[in-house]
mmCIF file of C-alpha atoms and ligand atoms in Angstrom:
data_model
loop_
_atom_site.group_PDB
_atom_site.id
_atom_site.type_symbol
_atom_site.label_atom_id
_atom_site.label_comp_id
_atom_site.label_asym_id
_atom_site.label_seq_id
_atom_site.Cartn_x
_atom_site.Cartn_y
_atom_site.Cartn_z
ATOM 1 C CA UNK A 1 0.137 0.089 0.226
ATOM 2 C CA UNK A 2 0.932 3.625 -0.728
ATOM 3 C CA UNK A 3 1.335 5.696 2.461
ATOM 4 C CA UNK A 4 0.500 9.411 2.324
ATOM 5 C CA UNK A 5 1.586 10.953 5.298
ATOM 6 C CA UNK A 6 0.625 14.215 7.064
ATOM 7 C CA UNK A 7 3.784 15.214 9.258
ATOM 8 C CA UNK A 8 3.671 18.282 11.978
ATOM 9 C CA UNK A 9 6.647 19.378 13.538
ATOM 10 C CA UNK A 10 6.155 21.507 16.359
ATOM 11 C CA UNK A 11 9.365 20.671 18.727
ATOM 12 C CA UNK A 12 10.485 24.438 19.615
ATOM 13 C CA UNK A 13 9.867 27.210 17.506
ATOM 14 C CA UNK A 14 9.135 26.465 13.747
ATOM 15 C CA UNK A 15 5.604 25.290 12.907
ATOM 16 C CA UNK A 16 5.793 22.917 10.395
ATOM 17 C CA UNK A 17 3.480 20.881 7.590
ATOM 18 C CA UNK A 18 4.271 19.040 4.778
ATOM 19 C CA UNK A 19 2.573 15.890 3.636
ATOM 20 C CA UNK A 20 4.858 13.025 2.334
ATOM 21 C CA UNK A 21 4.335 10.207 -0.540
ATOM 22 C CA UNK A 22 6.111 6.987 -0.850
ATOM 23 C CA UNK A 23 5.391 7.124 -4.972
ATOM 24 C CA UNK A 24 5.411 10.600 -5.331
ATOM 25 C CA UNK A 25 7.434 12.173 -2.953
ATOM 26 C CA UNK A 26 7.304 15.506 -0.924
ATOM 27 C CA UNK A 27 3.949 16.412 -2.298
ATOM 28 C CA UNK A 28 3.645 19.962 -0.245
ATOM 29 C CA UNK A 29 5.077 21.620 2.664
ATOM 30 C CA UNK A 30 4.798 24.874 4.858
ATOM 31 C CA UNK A 31 6.315 26.405 7.396
ATOM 32 C CA UNK A 32 5.402 29.205 10.255
ATOM 33 C CA UNK A 33 8.598 30.730 11.947
ATOM 34 C CA UNK A 34 7.962 32.210 15.256
ATOM 35 C CA UNK A 35 11.232 34.196 15.174
ATOM 36 C CA UNK A 36 9.328 37.468 15.520
ATOM 37 C CA UNK A 37 7.443 36.524 18.550
ATOM 38 C CA UNK A 38 10.868 35.384 20.429
ATOM 39 C CA UNK A 39 12.962 38.074 18.931
ATOM 40 C CA UNK A 40 12.119 40.521 21.932
ATOM 41 C CA UNK A 41 13.193 38.040 24.735
ATOM 42 C CA UNK A 42 16.630 36.979 23.271
ATOM 43 C CA UNK A 43 15.766 33.241 22.956
ATOM 44 C CA UNK A 44 12.454 30.786 22.957
ATOM 45 C CA UNK A 45 9.618 31.598 25.568
ATOM 46 C CA UNK A 46 8.331 28.060 25.848
ATOM 47 C CA UNK A 47 4.691 28.784 26.679
ATOM 48 C CA UNK A 48 4.359 31.530 23.610
ATOM 49 C CA UNK A 49 5.855 28.799 21.321
ATOM 50 C CA UNK A 50 3.373 26.233 22.662
ATOM 51 C CA UNK A 51 0.264 28.793 22.299
ATOM 52 C CA UNK A 52 1.395 30.218 18.532
ATOM 53 C CA UNK A 53 1.692 26.482 17.773
ATOM 54 C CA UNK A 54 -1.928 26.001 18.086
ATOM 55 C CA UNK A 55 -2.730 28.884 16.376
ATOM 56 C CA UNK A 56 -0.593 27.792 13.324
ATOM 57 C CA UNK A 57 -1.553 24.525 12.793
ATOM 58 C CA UNK A 58 -4.687 23.768 11.070
ATOM 59 C CA UNK A 59 -4.162 26.762 8.821
ATOM 60 C CA UNK A 60 -1.583 25.555 8.049
ATOM 61 C CA UNK A 61 -2.787 21.190 7.391
ATOM 62 C CA UNK A 62 -5.231 23.513 5.209
ATOM 63 C CA UNK A 63 -2.817 24.892 3.397
ATOM 64 C CA UNK A 64 -0.865 22.173 2.309
ATOM 65 C CA UNK A 65 -3.835 19.960 1.320
ATOM 66 C CA UNK A 66 -4.861 23.029 -1.271
ATOM 67 C CA UNK A 67 -1.066 23.046 -2.586
ATOM 68 C CA UNK A 68 -0.853 19.370 -2.626
ATOM 69 C CA UNK A 69 -4.233 18.919 -4.468
ATOM 70 C CA UNK A 70 -5.358 16.343 -2.616
ATOM 71 C CA UNK A 71 -8.173 15.329 -0.084
ATOM 72 C CA UNK A 72 -8.154 14.517 3.596
ATOM 73 C CA UNK A 73 -9.551 11.404 2.755
ATOM 74 C CA UNK A 74 -6.554 10.733 0.317
ATOM 75 C CA UNK A 75 -4.183 10.782 3.757
ATOM 76 C CA UNK A 76 -3.549 7.514 5.245
ATOM 77 C CA UNK A 77 -1.498 8.469 8.086
ATOM 78 C CA UNK A 78 -0.681 11.371 10.634
ATOM 79 C CA UNK A 79 2.899 11.866 11.244
ATOM 80 C CA UNK A 80 4.404 14.183 14.372
ATOM 81 C CA UNK A 81 7.289 15.110 16.459
ATOM 82 C CA UNK A 82 6.859 13.198 20.177
ATOM 83 C CA UNK A 83 10.178 14.149 21.228
ATOM 84 C CA UNK A 84 12.330 15.594 22.147
ATOM 85 C CA UNK A 85 11.731 19.191 22.465
ATOM 86 C CA UNK A 86 9.879 21.689 24.557
ATOM 87 C CA UNK A 87 7.124 19.433 26.452
ATOM 88 C CA UNK A 88 4.125 22.490 25.817
ATOM 89 C CA UNK A 89 4.933 22.873 22.185
ATOM 90 C CA UNK A 90 5.422 19.042 21.351
ATOM 91 C CA UNK A 91 1.908 18.375 23.017
ATOM 92 C CA UNK A 92 0.027 21.264 20.676
ATOM 93 C CA UNK A 93 1.430 19.038 17.792
ATOM 94 C CA UNK A 94 0.725 15.646 19.493
ATOM 95 C CA UNK A 95 -3.217 16.779 20.370
ATOM 96 C CA UNK A 96 -3.354 18.119 16.768
ATOM 97 C CA UNK A 97 -2.300 15.342 14.705
ATOM 98 C CA UNK A 98 -3.567 12.665 17.071
ATOM 99 C CA UNK A 99 -7.307 14.266 16.768
ATOM 100 C CA UNK A 100 -7.218 14.818 13.164
ATOM 101 C CA UNK A 101 -5.980 11.057 12.742
ATOM 102 C CA UNK A 102 -8.903 9.954 14.782
ATOM 103 C CA UNK A 103 -11.348 11.788 12.994
ATOM 104 C CA UNK A 104 -9.958 11.094 9.590
ATOM 105 C CA UNK A 105 -9.716 7.171 10.848
ATOM 106 C CA UNK A 106 -6.229 6.786 9.912
ATOM 107 C CA UNK A 107 -3.252 5.466 12.296
ATOM 108 C CA UNK A 108 -0.969 8.354 13.892
ATOM 109 C CA UNK A 109 2.879 8.020 14.592
ATOM 110 C CA UNK A 110 4.987 9.835 17.032
ATOM 111 C CA UNK A 111 8.545 10.555 15.368
ATOM 112 C CA UNK A 112 11.715 11.441 17.152
ATOM 113 C CA UNK A 113 12.743 14.880 16.206
ATOM 114 C CA UNK A 114 16.196 13.879 15.309
ATOM 115 C CA UNK A 115 15.685 11.123 13.181
ATOM 116 C CA UNK A 116 13.520 13.132 11.240
ATOM 117 C CA UNK A 117 16.482 15.601 10.789
ATOM 118 C CA UNK A 118 18.734 12.941 10.331
ATOM 119 C CA UNK A 119 16.775 11.484 7.494
ATOM 120 C CA UNK A 120 16.131 14.628 5.506
ATOM 121 C CA UNK A 121 18.650 13.947 2.893
ATOM 122 C CA UNK A 122 16.655 11.417 1.677
ATOM 123 C CA UNK A 123 14.141 14.143 0.774
ATOM 124 C CA UNK A 124 16.710 15.389 -2.050
ATOM 125 C CA UNK A 125 17.408 13.739 -5.970
ATOM 126 C CA UNK A 126 20.870 12.188 -4.102
ATOM 127 C CA UNK A 127 20.061 10.355 -1.258
ATOM 128 C CA UNK A 128 22.348 8.640 0.717
ATOM 129 C CA UNK A 129 22.674 4.854 0.770
ATOM 130 C CA UNK A 130 23.034 3.186 4.381
ATOM 131 C CA UNK A 131 25.290 2.972 6.465
ATOM 132 C CA UNK A 132 26.999 5.968 7.021
ATOM 133 C CA UNK A 133 27.679 8.183 9.660
ATOM 134 C CA UNK A 134 25.314 11.370 10.414
ATOM 135 C CA UNK A 135 26.568 14.543 12.099
ATOM 136 C CA UNK A 136 23.587 15.834 13.841
ATOM 137 C CA UNK A 137 23.756 19.476 14.889
ATOM 138 C CA UNK A 138 21.406 21.221 16.075
ATOM 139 C CA UNK A 139 19.947 23.928 18.836
ATOM 140 C CA UNK A 140 19.718 21.239 21.322
ATOM 141 C CA UNK A 141 21.724 18.464 20.062
ATOM 142 C CA UNK A 142 25.405 17.680 18.783
ATOM 143 C CA UNK A 143 25.873 14.114 18.213
ATOM 144 C CA UNK A 144 27.928 11.932 15.676
ATOM 145 C CA UNK A 145 26.059 8.209 14.804
ATOM 146 C CA UNK A 146 26.651 4.873 13.047
ATOM 147 C CA UNK A 147 23.666 4.362 11.015
ATOM 148 C CA UNK A 148 22.923 1.128 9.773
ATOM 149 C CA UNK A 149 19.520 1.626 8.387
ATOM 150 C CA UNK A 150 16.142 3.166 10.104
ATOM 151 C CA UNK A 151 16.082 2.988 13.417
ATOM 152 C CA UNK A 152 19.922 1.372 13.281
ATOM 153 C CA UNK A 153 21.881 3.705 15.240
ATOM 154 C CA UNK A 154 24.862 4.161 17.494
ATOM 155 C CA UNK A 155 25.638 6.779 18.975
ATOM 156 C CA UNK A 156 29.604 7.481 18.932
ATOM 157 C CA UNK A 157 29.856 10.617 20.452
ATOM 158 C CA UNK A 158 27.618 13.870 21.677
ATOM 159 C CA UNK A 159 28.110 16.975 23.537
ATOM 160 C CA UNK A 160 29.105 17.125 26.649
ATOM 161 C CA UNK A 161 27.748 20.341 27.739
ATOM 162 C CA UNK A 162 26.366 22.827 25.217
ATOM 163 C CA UNK A 163 24.838 21.939 21.724
ATOM 164 C CA UNK A 164 26.970 23.867 18.970
ATOM 165 C CA UNK A 165 23.888 25.421 17.758
ATOM 166 C CA UNK A 166 22.797 26.713 21.422
ATOM 167 C CA UNK A 167 26.567 28.147 21.360
ATOM 168 C CA UNK A 168 26.275 30.058 18.322
ATOM 169 C CA UNK A 169 22.704 31.565 20.016
ATOM 170 C CA UNK A 170 24.929 31.987 23.111
ATOM 171 C CA UNK A 171 27.704 33.809 21.210
ATOM 172 C CA UNK A 172 25.413 35.853 19.088
ATOM 173 C CA UNK A 173 23.736 37.058 22.219
ATOM 174 C CA UNK A 174 27.253 38.188 24.297
ATOM 175 C CA UNK A 175 28.226 40.407 20.776
ATOM 176 C CA UNK A 176 24.584 42.073 20.770
ATOM 177 C CA UNK A 177 23.878 40.281 17.873
ATOM 178 C CA UNK A 178 20.262 38.734 17.222
ATOM 179 C CA UNK A 179 18.228 35.495 17.618
ATOM 180 C CA UNK A 180 18.532 32.981 16.036
ATOM 181 C CA UNK A 181 22.222 33.210 16.475
ATOM 182 C CA UNK A 182 23.810 30.851 13.885
ATOM 183 C CA UNK A 183 22.899 32.671 11.011
ATOM 184 C CA UNK A 184 23.368 36.425 12.453
ATOM 185 C CA UNK A 185 27.212 35.069 13.555
ATOM 186 C CA UNK A 186 27.483 33.772 9.993
ATOM 187 C CA UNK A 187 26.661 36.778 8.384
ATOM 188 C CA UNK A 188 29.000 39.038 10.434
ATOM 189 C CA UNK A 189 31.934 36.598 10.365
ATOM 190 C CA UNK A 190 31.944 36.895 6.517
ATOM 191 C CA UNK A 191 33.531 40.405 7.557
ATOM 192 C CA UNK A 192 35.710 39.272 10.165
ATOM 193 C CA UNK A 193 39.315 39.062 9.977
ATOM 194 C CA UNK A 194 41.020 36.214 9.777
ATOM 195 C CA UNK A 195 44.089 35.559 12.305
ATOM 196 C CA UNK A 196 43.073 38.375 15.190
ATOM 197 C CA UNK A 197 41.616 36.475 17.759
ATOM 198 C CA UNK A 198 42.305 32.365 17.883
ATOM 199 C CA UNK A 199 39.680 30.497 19.899
ATOM 200 C CA UNK A 200 40.686 26.812 21.265
ATOM 201 C CA UNK A 201 39.106 23.665 19.560
ATOM 202 C CA UNK A 202 37.655 21.700 22.366
ATOM 203 C CA UNK A 203 38.512 18.047 23.097
ATOM 204 C CA UNK A 204 40.087 17.518 19.871
ATOM 205 C CA UNK A 205 43.547 16.654 21.625
ATOM 206 C CA UNK A 206 41.695 13.838 23.656
ATOM 207 C CA UNK A 207 40.890 10.458 21.670
ATOM 208 C CA UNK A 208 36.885 9.817 21.079
ATOM 209 C CA UNK A 209 34.041 11.826 19.590
ATOM 210 C CA UNK A 210 32.329 13.700 22.237
ATOM 211 C CA UNK A 211 32.207 17.504 22.121
ATOM 212 C CA UNK A 212 32.191 20.207 24.069
ATOM 213 C CA UNK A 213 31.044 23.902 23.613
ATOM 214 C CA UNK A 214 30.403 25.681 26.626
ATOM 215 C CA UNK A 215 34.588 26.896 26.863
ATOM 216 C CA UNK A 216 34.028 28.384 23.357
ATOM 217 C CA UNK A 217 31.087 30.518 24.764
ATOM 218 C CA UNK A 218 33.943 31.940 27.937
ATOM 219 C CA UNK A 219 36.207 32.463 25.134
ATOM 220 C CA UNK A 220 34.271 34.899 23.525
ATOM 221 C CA UNK A 221 32.870 36.259 26.744
ATOM 222 C CA UNK A 222 36.428 36.964 28.109
ATOM 223 C CA UNK A 223 37.587 38.582 24.573
ATOM 224 C CA UNK A 224 34.501 40.767 24.489
ATOM 225 C CA UNK A 225 35.673 41.945 27.861
ATOM 226 C CA UNK A 226 39.083 42.854 27.086
ATOM 227 C CA UNK A 227 38.333 44.655 23.502
ATOM 228 C CA UNK A 228 36.174 47.758 22.242
ATOM 229 C CA UNK A 229 33.126 45.939 20.638
ATOM 230 C CA UNK A 230 33.025 48.254 17.726
ATOM 231 C CA UNK A 231 31.327 46.568 14.470
ATOM 232 C CA UNK A 232 34.879 44.837 12.778
ATOM 233 C CA UNK A 233 35.668 43.377 16.554
ATOM 234 C CA UNK A 234 32.237 41.745 16.643
ATOM 235 C CA UNK A 235 33.081 40.586 13.423
ATOM 236 C CA UNK A 236 36.228 39.572 14.167
ATOM 237 C CA UNK A 237 35.014 37.368 17.056
ATOM 238 C CA UNK A 238 32.491 35.951 15.367
ATOM 239 C CA UNK A 239 34.694 34.569 12.960
ATOM 240 C CA UNK A 240 37.132 33.269 15.095
ATOM 241 C CA UNK A 241 33.919 31.787 17.088
ATOM 242 C CA UNK A 242 32.862 30.262 13.935
ATOM 243 C CA UNK A 243 36.386 29.008 12.914
ATOM 244 C CA UNK A 244 37.194 27.023 16.141
ATOM 245 C CA UNK A 245 33.467 25.290 16.122
ATOM 246 C CA UNK A 246 33.821 24.287 12.407
ATOM 247 C CA UNK A 247 37.359 22.748 12.772
ATOM 248 C CA UNK A 248 36.574 20.671 16.073
ATOM 249 C CA UNK A 249 33.227 19.404 13.888
ATOM 250 C CA UNK A 250 35.264 18.456 10.693
ATOM 251 C CA UNK A 251 37.681 16.642 13.185
ATOM 252 C CA UNK A 252 35.603 14.691 14.780
ATOM 253 C CA UNK A 253 33.355 14.171 11.627
ATOM 254 C CA UNK A 254 37.081 12.620 10.286
ATOM 255 C CA UNK A 255 37.348 10.452 12.913
ATOM 256 C CA UNK A 256 34.182 8.997 12.904
ATOM 257 C CA UNK A 257 34.433 8.483 9.495
ATOM 258 C CA UNK A 258 37.695 6.067 10.361
ATOM 259 C CA UNK A 259 36.393 4.599 13.051
ATOM 260 C CA UNK A 260 33.850 3.307 11.267
ATOM 261 C CA UNK A 261 35.136 3.010 7.871
ATOM 262 C CA UNK A 262 31.700 4.317 6.431
ATOM 263 C CA UNK A 263 32.155 6.261 3.036
ATOM 264 C CA UNK A 264 29.359 8.174 3.354
ATOM 265 C CA UNK A 265 28.989 11.602 5.850
ATOM 266 C CA UNK A 266 25.488 12.917 6.052
ATOM 267 C CA UNK A 267 24.828 16.468 7.786
ATOM 268 C CA UNK A 268 21.649 17.288 9.532
ATOM 269 C CA UNK A 269 20.034 19.894 11.868
ATOM 270 C CA UNK A 270 19.974 23.839 11.854
ATOM 271 C CA UNK A 271 23.851 24.246 12.041
ATOM 272 C CA UNK A 272 23.633 22.134 9.014
ATOM 273 C CA UNK A 273 22.875 25.277 7.084
ATOM 274 C CA UNK A 274 26.068 26.721 7.655
ATOM 275 C CA UNK A 275 28.160 27.425 4.624
ATOM 276 C CA UNK A 276 31.776 27.592 6.777
ATOM 277 C CA UNK A 277 30.681 24.307 8.074
ATOM 278 C CA UNK A 278 29.281 22.809 4.192
ATOM 279 C CA UNK A 279 32.349 23.627 2.629
ATOM 280 C CA UNK A 280 35.200 22.470 5.362
ATOM 281 C CA UNK A 281 33.114 18.878 5.182
ATOM 282 C CA UNK A 282 33.328 19.231 1.721
ATOM 283 C CA UNK A 283 36.875 19.408 1.428
ATOM 284 C CA UNK A 284 37.543 16.842 4.277
ATOM 285 C CA UNK A 285 35.312 13.982 2.357
ATOM 286 C CA UNK A 286 37.150 14.853 -0.330
ATOM 287 C CA UNK A 287 40.140 14.138 1.257
ATOM 288 C CA UNK A 288 39.231 11.270 2.787
ATOM 289 C CA UNK A 289 37.353 9.745 -0.212
ATOM 290 C CA UNK A 290 33.959 9.668 0.992
ATOM 291 C CA UNK A 291 30.179 11.243 0.195
ATOM 292 C CA UNK A 292 28.814 13.889 1.698
ATOM 293 C CA UNK A 293 24.964 14.787 1.840
ATOM 294 C CA UNK A 294 23.143 17.357 3.044
ATOM 295 C CA UNK A 295 19.302 18.355 3.182
ATOM 296 C CA UNK A 296 18.643 21.700 0.860
ATOM 297 C CA UNK A 297 19.176 24.473 3.179
ATOM 298 C CA UNK A 298 15.511 24.820 4.296
ATOM 299 C CA UNK A 299 15.201 21.440 5.577
ATOM 300 C CA UNK A 300 18.125 21.927 7.410
ATOM 301 C CA UNK A 301 16.281 23.687 10.081
ATOM 302 C CA UNK A 302 12.812 22.247 11.657
ATOM 303 C CA UNK A 303 10.428 21.660 8.508
ATOM 304 C CA UNK A 304 7.792 19.097 8.314
ATOM 305 C CA UNK A 305 8.880 17.727 5.514
ATOM 306 C CA UNK A 306 11.277 15.461 7.277
ATOM 307 C CA UNK A 307 8.083 14.540 10.024
ATOM 308 C CA UNK A 308 6.066 13.511 7.210
ATOM 309 C CA UNK A 309 9.268 11.524 5.563
ATOM 310 C CA UNK A 310 10.227 9.516 8.835
ATOM 311 C CA UNK A 311 6.422 8.878 9.630
ATOM 312 C CA UNK A 312 5.874 7.207 6.417
ATOM 313 C CA UNK A 313 8.505 4.926 7.271
ATOM 314 C CA UNK A 314 7.222 4.463 10.876
ATOM 315 C CA UNK A 315 3.631 4.351 9.796
ATOM 316 C CA UNK A 316 2.954 0.361 10.055
ATOM 317 C CA UNK A 317 4.662 0.624 14.014
ATOM 318 C CA UNK A 318 2.123 3.031 14.678
ATOM 319 C CA UNK A 319 0.199 3.045 17.856
ATOM 320 C CA UNK A 320 -3.420 2.261 17.559
ATOM 321 C CA UNK A 321 -4.596 3.972 20.246
ATOM 322 C CA UNK A 322 -5.725 7.511 21.097
ATOM 323 C CA UNK A 323 -3.545 8.412 24.171
ATOM 324 C CA UNK A 324 -0.530 9.721 23.725
ATOM 325 C CA UNK A 325 2.535 10.653 25.715
ATOM 326 C CA UNK A 326 5.424 13.392 24.644
ATOM 327 C CA UNK A 327 8.788 12.691 25.091
ATOM 328 C CA UNK A 328 10.810 15.576 25.908
ATOM 329 C CA UNK A 329 14.088 13.705 26.198
ATOM 330 C CA UNK A 330 14.573 10.668 24.195
ATOM 331 C CA UNK A 331 17.442 8.864 22.723
ATOM 332 C CA UNK A 332 17.666 8.057 19.780
ATOM 333 C CA UNK A 333 19.476 4.557 20.533
ATOM 334 C CA UNK A 334 15.647 3.676 22.174
ATOM 335 C CA UNK A 335 14.516 3.246 18.854
ATOM 336 C CA UNK A 336 13.488 0.449 17.179
ATOM 337 C CA UNK A 337 14.282 -0.765 13.596
ATOM 338 C CA UNK A 338 12.318 -0.713 10.899
HETATM 339 O O1 LIG B 401 17.520 22.285 13.711
HETATM 340 P P1 LIG B 401 16.876 23.619 14.346
HETATM 341 O O2 LIG B 401 16.240 24.223 13.389
HETATM 342 O O3 LIG B 401 16.108 23.367 15.775
HETATM 343 C C1 LIG B 401 16.573 22.585 16.817
HETATM 344 O O4 LIG B 401 16.494 21.438 16.945
HETATM 345 O O5 LIG B 401 16.997 23.203 17.652
HETATM 346 O O6 LIG B 401 18.574 24.117 14.956
HETATM 347 C C2 LIG B 401 18.334 25.183 15.191
HETATM 348 C C3 LIG B 401 19.993 25.856 15.635
HETATM 349 C C4 LIG B 401 20.108 27.046 16.132
HETATM 350 O O7 LIG B 401 20.800 27.235 17.227
HETATM 351 C C5 LIG B 401 20.490 28.205 14.997
HETATM 352 O O8 LIG B 401 21.276 29.278 15.427
HETATM 353 C C6 LIG B 401 21.241 27.077 14.320
HETATM 354 O O9 LIG B 401 20.524 25.937 13.837
HETATM 355 N N1 LIG B 401 21.684 27.681 13.035
HETATM 356 C C7 LIG B 401 22.859 28.266 12.449
HETATM 357 C C8 LIG B 401 22.687 28.259 11.218
HETATM 358 N N2 LIG B 401 20.974 28.334 10.694
HETATM 359 C C9 LIG B 401 20.662 27.981 11.968
HETATM 360 N N3 LIG B 401 23.810 27.626 13.035
HETATM 361 C C10 LIG B 401 24.890 28.281 12.406
HETATM 362 N N4 LIG B 401 25.211 28.548 10.526
HETATM 363 C C11 LIG B 401 23.471 28.943 10.568
HETATM 364 N N5 LIG B 401 23.468 29.284 9.204
HETATM 365 ZN ZN1 LIG B 402 15.441 20.534 14.932
#
């Protein structure tokens, strides 16, 4: 049977809705970003995020059904982000997804947000084959995993403190740049003078594939305290921070490829949109004679398409009960294989 799944993503500050069809691929997707809602607070306010999702999900569902030119009767499953993420935001998406599934008499399946990110490159024309090494870099996660198939994940390393996206966001705040910090740092770093500041590459002198990013934020803080913050200095600090963050990720990815013997690297999650990271990993994988896969830029950050795709692959595992539970903390290694 062909699966045509409506996917709903609400784990943080983006409401994403999409329809994926096993035979025809992605039929439509739509996104509402809450950036403006949270900007004045300098970060995501969980309660405001949950309320905004409630307002936006149903209009977005109507919009994607229209865009895809399909009726609700043709949908045979609803997928929603079940975790990890902000509890209130997850509850908003889960409740709507379960309600729609009940009304449409189709199964509803809870999707792991990071599995969604990891499978996002499967939506591209050049999709990776298994096995591969995955680098997942977002606002809440930084991890390397060995992936042998859907649901066959072995975590090789992860952050011991801040996620790399979180480090971008915190450093941007220190520099007085806007939220979200990643794109803001990347933009001003283009004008940065290489070599004026040099930040440490955390954990690279130790064996293993774990990461640590809280020290980089401290380096930025110390540098700010010692210098006048004119626009050139802000660019120079942003540049030094980005170089250190990207270098560390590249070094650990090379280690993971060598450790597993895998010939493919898949990069996903919001920080995967970073151009400097993309070029650095391209150079490294060319040297190592490995293939590199990314989702398109708009599917690096949170979106409904990745949830619809993962949901289509896991629809047969849907829980037939109408009750639901969200999982704000949830390890990728706890997922069943497909
Ligand atoms: O995957 P995502 O949209 O949401 C989470 O699951 O967390 O990732 C958001 C994170 C934020 O920390 C944001 O600053 C970062 O991804 N980000 C970037 C870029 N675009 C988004 N970081 C660096 N460079 C970018 N271009
Ligand atoms: Zn995400």
